Tab-separated table of C-alpha atoms and ligand atoms in Angstrom:
chain	number	residue	atom	x	y	z
T	554	UNK	CA	68.240	49.423	95.983
T	555	UNK	CA	71.191	47.577	97.370
T	556	UNK	CA	74.168	50.436	97.693
T	557	UNK	CA	76.225	48.209	95.340
T	558	UNK	CA	74.194	48.569	92.596
T	559	UNK	CA	73.397	52.884	92.802
T	560	UNK	CA	76.821	53.440	92.983
T	561	UNK	CA	77.127	51.063	90.241
T	562	UNK	CA	75.540	53.076	88.260
T	563	UNK	CA	76.873	56.948	89.540
T	564	UNK	CA	80.445	55.827	88.833
T	565	UNK	CA	79.077	54.254	85.079
T	566	UNK	CA	80.571	51.157	85.663
T	567	UNK	CA	79.370	48.399	82.757
T	568	UNK	CA	80.362	44.384	82.945
T	569	UNK	CA	82.480	42.364	83.433
T	570	UNK	CA	83.160	45.218	86.106
T	571	UNK	CA	80.694	45.337	89.062
T	572	UNK	CA	80.836	47.002	92.179
T	573	UNK	CA	81.770	44.628	95.516
T	574	UNK	CA	80.954	46.286	97.948
T	575	UNK	CA	81.536	50.232	99.669
T	576	UNK	CA	82.639	51.132	103.106
T	577	UNK	CA	81.724	53.862	104.495
T	578	UNK	CA	84.049	55.289	107.827
T	579	UNK	CA	82.117	59.371	108.739
T	580	UNK	CA	85.312	59.129	111.419
T	581	UNK	CA	87.240	59.568	109.131
T	582	UNK	CA	84.893	61.113	106.236
T	583	UNK	CA	85.537	59.201	103.595
T	584	UNK	CA	84.065	56.792	100.956
T	585	UNK	CA	85.926	53.663	99.531
T	586	UNK	CA	84.165	51.507	96.965
T	587	UNK	CA	85.022	47.973	95.956
T	588	UNK	CA	85.194	47.853	92.157
T	589	UNK	CA	85.947	43.992	91.059
T	590	UNK	CA	85.024	41.742	88.032
T	591	UNK	CA	83.293	38.214	87.757
T	592	UNK	CA	85.821	34.801	87.292
T	593	UNK	CA	85.825	34.420	84.194
T	594	UNK	CA	85.908	37.625	82.248
T	595	UNK	CA	86.995	37.937	78.787
T	596	UNK	CA	88.523	40.959	78.264
T	597	UNK	CA	89.741	43.225	75.081
T	598	UNK	CA	93.777	43.137	74.689
T	599	UNK	CA	94.761	47.231	75.116
T	600	UNK	CA	96.752	46.872	72.553
T	601	UNK	CA	95.501	44.908	68.928
T	602	UNK	CA	92.202	44.791	70.626
T	603	UNK	CA	91.816	40.822	70.332
T	604	UNK	CA	88.492	40.030	72.429
T	605	UNK	CA	88.330	37.249	74.697
T	606	UNK	CA	92.054	37.631	76.040
T	607	UNK	CA	91.799	35.983	79.774
T	608	UNK	CA	93.160	37.203	82.958
T	609	UNK	CA	96.350	36.621	84.036
T	610	UNK	CA	97.220	38.020	87.171
T	611	UNK	CA	96.298	41.402	88.864
T	612	UNK	CA	97.724	43.856	90.507
T	613	UNK	CA	95.198	46.203	93.362
T	614	UNK	CA	95.405	49.305	92.557
T	615	UNK	CA	93.538	52.639	94.491
T	616	UNK	CA	91.920	56.047	92.446
T	617	UNK	CA	91.306	59.245	94.286
T	618	UNK	CA	87.323	59.693	92.684
T	619	UNK	CA	84.631	62.846	93.277
T	620	UNK	CA	83.412	63.536	96.636
T	621	UNK	CA	80.865	62.190	98.060
T	622	UNK	CA	79.490	64.620	99.483
T	623	UNK	CA	81.767	66.102	102.102
T	624	UNK	CA	84.095	62.957	101.953
T	625	UNK	CA	86.793	61.894	100.224
T	626	UNK	CA	86.553	58.761	97.990
T	627	UNK	CA	88.356	55.948	96.733
T	628	UNK	CA	87.989	53.575	94.136
T	629	UNK	CA	90.002	50.118	94.842
T	630	UNK	CA	90.024	47.391	91.813
T	631	UNK	CA	92.776	44.855	91.372
T	632	UNK	CA	93.539	45.529	87.989
T	633	UNK	CA	94.314	42.162	85.291
T	634	UNK	CA	96.842	41.746	83.415
T	635	UNK	CA	95.866	39.386	79.910
T	636	UNK	CA	97.271	37.310	77.890
T	637	UNK	CA	96.938	38.038	74.184
T	638	UNK	CA	97.770	34.971	72.425
T	639	UNK	CA	99.033	37.650	69.993
T	640	UNK	CA	101.192	40.179	72.060
T	641	UNK	CA	101.667	38.379	74.417
T	642	UNK	CA	100.959	39.893	78.323
T	643	UNK	CA	99.649	43.241	78.422
T	644	UNK	CA	98.174	45.568	81.129
T	645	UNK	CA	94.739	46.699	81.591
T	646	UNK	CA	93.797	50.256	81.054
T	647	UNK	CA	90.519	50.641	83.722
T	648	UNK	CA	87.489	52.362	81.808
T	649	UNK	CA	87.410	54.939	84.555
T	650	UNK	CA	91.084	56.208	84.614
T	651	UNK	CA	94.279	56.616	83.003
T	652	UNK	CA	97.245	54.624	83.143
T	653	UNK	CA	99.488	55.245	85.841
T	654	UNK	CA	97.397	58.023	87.231
T	655	UNK	CA	95.918	57.538	91.284
T	656	UNK	CA	92.948	59.486	90.449
T	657	UNK	CA	89.948	59.249	87.986
T	658	UNK	CA	89.006	60.673	84.968
T	659	UNK	CA	86.312	62.684	86.790
T	660	UNK	CA	89.129	63.951	88.610
T	661	UNK	CA	91.240	65.046	86.970
T	662	UNK	CA	88.449	67.170	84.963
T	663	UNK	CA	87.876	68.482	88.164
T	664	UNK	CA	91.687	69.225	88.696
T	665	UNK	CA	91.536	70.801	85.379
T	666	UNK	CA	88.583	73.056	85.969
T	667	UNK	CA	89.921	74.519	89.088
T	668	UNK	CA	93.189	75.169	87.537
T	669	UNK	CA	91.800	77.182	85.289
T	670	UNK	CA	90.487	79.712	88.040
T	671	UNK	CA	92.362	79.617	91.352
T	672	UNK	CA	95.869	79.299	91.871
T	673	UNK	CA	97.734	75.653	92.368
T	674	UNK	CA	97.915	75.525	95.183
T	675	UNK	CA	94.259	76.616	96.358
T	676	UNK	CA	93.147	73.782	94.484
T	677	UNK	CA	95.782	71.748	96.238
T	678	UNK	CA	94.107	72.657	99.916
T	679	UNK	CA	91.399	72.202	98.696
T	680	UNK	CA	90.447	68.541	97.307
T	681	UNK	CA	93.318	68.177	100.196
T	682	UNK	CA	96.084	66.525	97.638
T	683	UNK	CA	99.961	67.772	97.501
T	684	UNK	CA	100.263	70.468	94.526
T	685	UNK	CA	103.540	68.147	92.881
T	686	UNK	CA	100.128	65.218	92.523
T	687	UNK	CA	97.919	68.150	90.143
T	688	UNK	CA	101.050	70.089	88.379
T	689	UNK	CA	101.518	66.301	87.615
T	690	UNK	CA	98.504	66.035	86.537
T	691	UNK	CA	98.074	69.562	84.272
T	692	UNK	CA	101.697	68.750	82.087
T	693	UNK	CA	99.671	65.374	80.951
T	694	UNK	CA	96.844	66.819	79.674
T	695	UNK	CA	98.556	70.264	78.832
T	696	UNK	CA	101.442	68.042	76.806
T	697	UNK	CA	98.807	66.021	75.320
T	698	UNK	CA	96.601	68.633	73.790
T	699	UNK	CA	100.276	70.462	71.961
T	700	UNK	CA	101.108	67.683	70.800
T	701	UNK	CA	97.911	67.438	68.550
T	702	UNK	CA	98.152	71.084	68.098
T	703	UNK	CA	98.149	71.945	64.211
T	704	UNK	CA	101.324	74.536	64.024
T	705	UNK	CA	100.557	74.661	60.009
T	706	UNK	CA	98.963	78.356	59.633
T	707	UNK	CA	101.505	80.348	61.785
T	708	UNK	CA	102.817	82.837	59.358
T	709	UNK	CA	103.295	86.304	61.902
T	710	UNK	CA	104.788	86.093	64.976
T	711	UNK	CA	105.178	87.718	67.739
T	712	UNK	CA	108.103	86.856	70.468
T	713	UNK	CA	107.545	88.259	73.512
T	714	UNK	CA	109.822	87.600	76.845
T	715	UNK	CA	108.185	87.900	80.378
T	716	UNK	CA	110.568	87.885	83.519
T	717	UNK	CA	109.152	83.981	85.289
T	718	UNK	CA	111.216	85.241	88.951
T	719	UNK	CA	111.366	88.654	90.120
T	720	UNK	CA	114.934	89.884	88.711
T	721	UNK	CA	115.694	86.089	87.794
T	722	UNK	CA	114.257	83.962	84.926
T	723	UNK	CA	113.208	84.667	81.672
T	724	UNK	CA	110.259	82.977	79.305
T	725	UNK	CA	109.998	83.524	76.044
T	726	UNK	CA	106.541	83.570	74.754
T	727	UNK	CA	105.840	82.870	70.522
T	728	UNK	CA	102.655	84.265	69.991
T	729	UNK	CA	100.789	82.955	66.529
T	730	UNK	CA	99.142	86.734	65.863
T	731	UNK	CA	96.498	85.033	63.261
T	732	UNK	CA	95.104	82.900	66.016
T	733	UNK	CA	96.151	86.052	68.933
T	734	UNK	CA	96.960	82.511	70.769
T	735	UNK	CA	100.926	81.540	72.235
T	736	UNK	CA	102.231	78.455	70.583
T	737	UNK	CA	105.319	78.366	72.042
T	738	UNK	CA	106.632	79.063	75.997
T	739	UNK	CA	109.879	78.406	76.633
T	740	UNK	CA	113.696	79.348	79.305
T	741	UNK	CA	115.177	82.153	77.965
T	742	UNK	CA	115.181	84.830	75.507
T	743	UNK	CA	118.587	84.122	73.266
T	744	UNK	CA	119.267	83.387	69.378
T	745	UNK	CA	118.837	79.671	71.018
T	746	UNK	CA	115.472	79.884	72.597
T	747	UNK	CA	113.978	81.330	68.967
T	748	UNK	CA	115.485	78.020	67.045
T	749	UNK	CA	114.300	76.015	69.787
T	750	UNK	CA	110.673	77.937	68.130
T	751	UNK	CA	111.293	76.800	64.748
T	752	UNK	CA	112.358	72.896	65.927
T	753	UNK	CA	108.534	73.271	67.567
T	754	UNK	CA	106.849	74.888	64.829
T	755	UNK	CA	108.588	72.238	62.383
T	756	UNK	CA	107.372	69.238	65.037
T	757	UNK	CA	103.262	70.368	64.943
T	758	UNK	CA	102.684	70.609	60.927
T	759	UNK	CA	104.400	74.544	60.719
T	760	UNK	CA	107.158	75.596	58.815
T	761	UNK	CA	109.918	77.715	59.807
T	762	UNK	CA	110.366	79.415	56.345
T	763	UNK	CA	106.864	79.813	56.280
T	764	UNK	CA	106.639	83.144	58.710
T	765	UNK	CA	106.770	85.626	56.991
T	766	UNK	CA	106.472	88.845	59.572
T	767	UNK	CA	108.202	88.129	62.923
T	768	UNK	CA	107.705	91.544	65.279
T	769	UNK	CA	110.519	91.808	68.351
T	770	UNK	CA	112.332	93.528	70.641
T	771	UNK	CA	116.150	95.595	69.566
T	772	UNK	CA	117.625	92.468	71.603
T	773	UNK	CA	120.414	90.979	69.874
T	774	UNK	CA	119.619	87.834	70.484
T	775	UNK	CA	116.146	87.872	68.858
T	776	UNK	CA	117.928	89.432	66.051
T	777	UNK	CA	120.470	87.118	65.357
T	778	UNK	CA	117.726	83.975	66.730
T	779	UNK	CA	115.427	85.503	63.397
T	780	UNK	CA	117.855	85.103	60.940
T	781	UNK	CA	119.238	82.162	61.612
T	782	UNK	CA	116.357	80.357	62.436
T	783	UNK	CA	112.972	82.070	60.517
T	784	UNK	CA	115.102	83.422	58.009
T	785	UNK	CA	111.928	84.046	55.426
T	786	UNK	CA	110.724	86.417	57.841
T	787	UNK	CA	111.249	90.017	57.961
T	788	UNK	CA	111.463	91.995	61.622
T	789	UNK	CA	109.821	95.105	62.496
T	790	UNK	CA	110.851	96.005	66.351
T	791	UNK	CA	108.460	96.176	68.396
T	792	UNK	CA	107.161	100.411	68.605
T	793	UNK	CA	106.674	100.169	72.796
T	794	UNK	CA	110.186	98.826	73.226
T	795	UNK	CA	111.704	101.919	70.147
T	796	UNK	CA	109.220	104.313	71.924
T	797	UNK	CA	110.914	103.282	75.755
T	798	UNK	CA	114.879	103.844	74.112
T	799	UNK	CA	113.771	106.929	73.695
T	800	UNK	CA	111.680	107.481	76.834
T	801	UNK	CA	114.694	105.917	79.100
T	802	UNK	CA	116.504	108.496	77.415
T	803	UNK	CA	114.074	111.758	78.533
T	804	UNK	CA	114.716	110.191	82.001
T	805	UNK	CA	118.800	109.935	81.810
T	806	UNK	CA	118.736	113.234	80.579
T	807	UNK	CA	116.167	114.641	83.602
T	808	UNK	CA	118.036	112.979	85.902
T	809	UNK	CA	121.388	115.174	85.236
T	810	UNK	CA	119.422	118.258	85.170
T	811	UNK	CA	117.839	117.478	88.094
T	812	UNK	CA	120.889	118.140	89.586
T	813	UNK	CA	120.930	122.100	88.738
T	814	UNK	CA	117.118	122.660	88.188
T	815	UNK	CA	116.045	121.438	91.584
T	816	UNK	CA	112.285	122.183	90.388
T	817	UNK	CA	113.095	118.811	88.315
T	818	UNK	CA	112.482	117.014	91.182
T	819	UNK	CA	109.409	115.102	91.485
T	820	UNK	CA	108.403	115.230	87.955
T	821	UNK	CA	109.956	111.678	86.407
T	822	UNK	CA	106.494	110.575	86.013
T	823	UNK	CA	105.487	113.734	83.946
T	824	UNK	CA	107.917	112.921	81.262
T	825	UNK	CA	107.529	109.356	80.927
T	826	UNK	CA	103.831	110.132	80.459
T	827	UNK	CA	101.666	111.512	77.260
T	828	UNK	CA	100.448	114.933	77.929
T	829	UNK	CA	96.495	113.163	77.220
T	830	UNK	CA	97.605	110.811	80.367
T	831	UNK	CA	98.358	113.898	82.815
T	832	UNK	CA	96.881	114.475	85.831
T	833	UNK	CA	95.229	117.837	86.953
T	834	UNK	CA	98.271	118.568	89.126
T	835	UNK	CA	100.741	116.810	87.551
T	836	UNK	CA	99.790	118.972	84.164
T	837	UNK	CA	99.462	122.601	86.041
T	838	UNK	CA	103.363	121.185	87.154
T	839	UNK	CA	104.709	120.983	83.617
T	840	UNK	CA	102.886	124.777	82.649
T	841	UNK	CA	105.122	125.692	85.924
T	842	UNK	CA	108.308	125.086	84.735
T	843	UNK	CA	110.362	127.438	82.600
T	844	UNK	CA	110.378	125.150	79.634
T	845	UNK	CA	111.650	127.413	76.755
T	846	UNK	CA	115.170	126.295	79.219
T	847	UNK	CA	114.915	122.767	80.728
T	848	UNK	CA	116.462	120.015	78.198
T	849	UNK	CA	114.425	117.531	79.808
T	850	UNK	CA	111.397	119.293	78.755
T	851	UNK	CA	113.240	119.971	74.985
T	852	UNK	CA	114.080	115.669	75.242
T	853	UNK	CA	110.976	115.080	76.026
T	854	UNK	CA	109.295	116.742	72.778
T	855	UNK	CA	111.320	114.660	71.024
T	856	UNK	CA	109.546	111.520	72.384
T	857	UNK	CA	106.868	112.598	71.488
T	858	UNK	CA	107.553	113.334	67.944
T	859	UNK	CA	109.037	110.278	67.613
T	860	UNK	CA	105.204	109.202	69.306
T	861	UNK	CA	103.667	110.734	65.872
T	862	UNK	CA	105.883	108.510	63.380
T	863	UNK	CA	103.073	105.755	63.917
T	864	UNK	CA	100.200	107.890	62.853
T	865	UNK	CA	101.799	108.735	59.435
T	866	UNK	CA	99.702	107.685	57.065
T	867	UNK	CA	102.468	105.355	55.062
T	868	UNK	CA	105.534	103.929	55.067
T	869	UNK	CA	106.948	106.902	52.853
T	870	UNK	CA	105.202	109.173	54.907
T	871	UNK	CA	106.167	107.474	57.726
T	872	UNK	CA	110.171	107.142	56.514
T	873	UNK	CA	110.661	111.125	55.685
T	874	UNK	CA	109.439	111.545	59.278
T	875	UNK	CA	111.519	109.316	60.830
T	876	UNK	CA	114.402	110.762	58.694
T	877	UNK	CA	113.273	114.329	59.771
T	878	UNK	CA	113.432	113.579	63.713
T	879	UNK	CA	116.771	111.640	63.453
T	880	UNK	CA	117.783	115.380	62.535
T	881	UNK	CA	116.478	117.237	64.977
T	882	UNK	CA	117.127	114.468	67.666
T	883	UNK	CA	121.128	114.258	66.833
T	884	UNK	CA	121.208	118.052	67.107
T	885	UNK	CA	119.582	118.297	70.151
T	886	UNK	CA	122.934	118.931	71.837
T	887	UNK	CA	121.402	115.729	74.214
T	888	UNK	CA	124.097	112.780	74.219
T	889	UNK	CA	121.139	110.492	75.468
T	890	UNK	CA	118.652	111.850	73.394
T	891	UNK	CA	121.859	111.190	70.590
T	892	UNK	CA	122.991	107.859	71.147
T	893	UNK	CA	118.451	107.191	71.291
T	894	UNK	CA	118.509	108.219	67.369
T	895	UNK	CA	121.927	106.091	67.026
T	896	UNK	CA	119.922	103.120	68.630
T	897	UNK	CA	117.492	104.401	66.106
T	898	UNK	CA	119.438	104.458	63.283
T	899	UNK	CA	121.336	101.209	63.534
T	900	UNK	CA	117.071	99.325	62.977
T	901	UNK	CA	115.965	101.773	60.474
T	902	UNK	CA	114.168	99.138	58.620
T	903	UNK	CA	112.653	96.804	60.844
T	904	UNK	CA	111.018	100.146	62.960
T	905	UNK	CA	109.623	101.220	59.282
T	906	UNK	CA	108.321	97.779	58.466
T	907	UNK	CA	105.396	98.257	60.888
T	908	UNK	CA	103.837	100.968	58.530
T	909	UNK	CA	103.517	96.731	56.385
T	910	UNK	CA	103.039	94.953	58.750
T	911	UNK	CA	101.344	97.182	61.477
T	912	UNK	CA	101.850	94.409	64.352
T	913	UNK	CA	103.039	95.379	67.674
T	914	UNK	CA	103.683	93.325	70.904
T	915	UNK	CA	101.088	96.010	72.722
T	916	UNK	CA	98.614	93.888	70.279
T	917	UNK	CA	98.557	90.966	72.667
T	918	UNK	CA	97.736	93.459	75.169
T	919	UNK	CA	94.702	90.453	75.791
T	920	UNK	CA	98.074	87.609	75.148
T	921	UNK	CA	99.852	90.205	78.330
T	922	UNK	CA	97.721	89.557	80.420
T	923	UNK	CA	96.965	86.118	80.086
T	924	UNK	CA	100.468	85.333	81.426
T	925	UNK	CA	100.176	87.741	84.632
T	926	UNK	CA	97.036	85.202	85.481
T	927	UNK	CA	99.262	82.445	84.798
T	928	UNK	CA	102.537	83.785	87.277
T	929	UNK	CA	99.467	84.167	89.206
T	930	UNK	CA	98.070	81.140	89.196
T	931	UNK	CA	101.272	79.222	89.076
T	932	UNK	CA	102.449	80.667	92.056
T	933	UNK	CA	104.724	78.834	93.955
T	934	UNK	CA	105.392	77.125	91.194
T	935	UNK	CA	108.383	75.514	91.882
T	936	UNK	CA	109.764	75.037	88.699
T	937	UNK	CA	109.616	76.991	84.530
T	938	UNK	CA	108.342	74.628	83.769
T	939	UNK	CA	104.975	73.939	85.589
T	940	UNK	CA	104.739	78.228	84.440
T	941	UNK	CA	104.779	76.907	81.059
T	942	UNK	CA	102.604	74.392	81.325
T	943	UNK	CA	100.150	77.333	83.233
T	944	UNK	CA	100.839	79.823	80.540
T	945	UNK	CA	99.750	76.806	77.250
T	946	UNK	CA	96.477	76.154	79.538
T	947	UNK	CA	95.123	79.937	79.510
T	948	UNK	CA	96.812	80.845	76.858
T	949	UNK	CA	97.252	78.884	74.220
T	950	UNK	CA	93.723	77.841	73.313
T	951	UNK	CA	94.798	74.499	73.592
T	952	UNK	CA	92.067	72.271	73.542
T	953	UNK	CA	92.586	69.619	76.487
T	954	UNK	CA	89.556	67.238	76.844
T	955	UNK	CA	89.622	65.765	80.399
T	956	UNK	CA	87.788	61.974	80.827
T	957	UNK	CA	88.369	61.215	76.884
E	1441	ZN	ZN1	96.740	41.870	71.744
């Protein structure tokens, strides 16, 4: 078998395309395969599909292909523009690559498989291509998959923000709780962000008015955004966020009291944890303290009690419990706890909504770890756009179909 026939079979190239020849240079570890079409070949029109269009002119093009063993491989071909009697002069697309891509479909499929498994920078080094070229491939497949995604069933949404770069920009994730996947991710964390989600939902066959339940933190931006853009949604305030507000108040009480009670030094993490999660050493430390005389200990008890809200058997029991808790907290004579209790009061209905919706952002823990993985894989990602593409790829359950 001649090497051209072998390459032709291996590449799956069919007439009118043929492999005309190849140059192999082991010194530069490179295989160049030259593809051509026979003089007088006829092609189907890329617009209307009409058969038997003649070539009008050609453009020489090159594509990176899968390695030939350890050698980089490139395909070369002159790509014709064809003359269609209906459509005029149209550039042909070749069967082995997308228009405007410098990679073959198989090479792109390899890239998409690799970037799901390791950081894009590492993939770039491995295949010997600049990462911006790989990001272009990732964006293409992610955008194409997102364009085809159907969001008509989205009715319960968890909204959560995550820092995109340490301390700087934020991206907000919109998770369809029904399918446990990120359906939208965008820069920012305010009312506009929620409006952008509603637009995107409508653009993908979804209906902002069909969103019945939303879980958010207590930030005014998300509250306003939900009211403006998801008008029929009942709001549940994320229980982890609510507990965190009380927890922060406990920490403020401890910081103030530490100035008079030296034994509180080094106890910060004891008060931030639940008793069941304390180490033996922390437990012993806690037992050794004059708990009845410490404001911090009282604040801690109030926080533990708040958590019991979520163990109440019904919405009615929950509401009665929260009322008693509020009375206790506001009579604690601990200003940070009183502040936190007032915050709870202002978000009363949304906190109690949990008894109906039973949704919390913590339920999307699996999603959070995928988002962390996306951040790691997009390390040095250069832009928020790259990060969001990686979030979609890993946490979006998209139907990515390279080489199709
Ligand atoms: Zn045509």
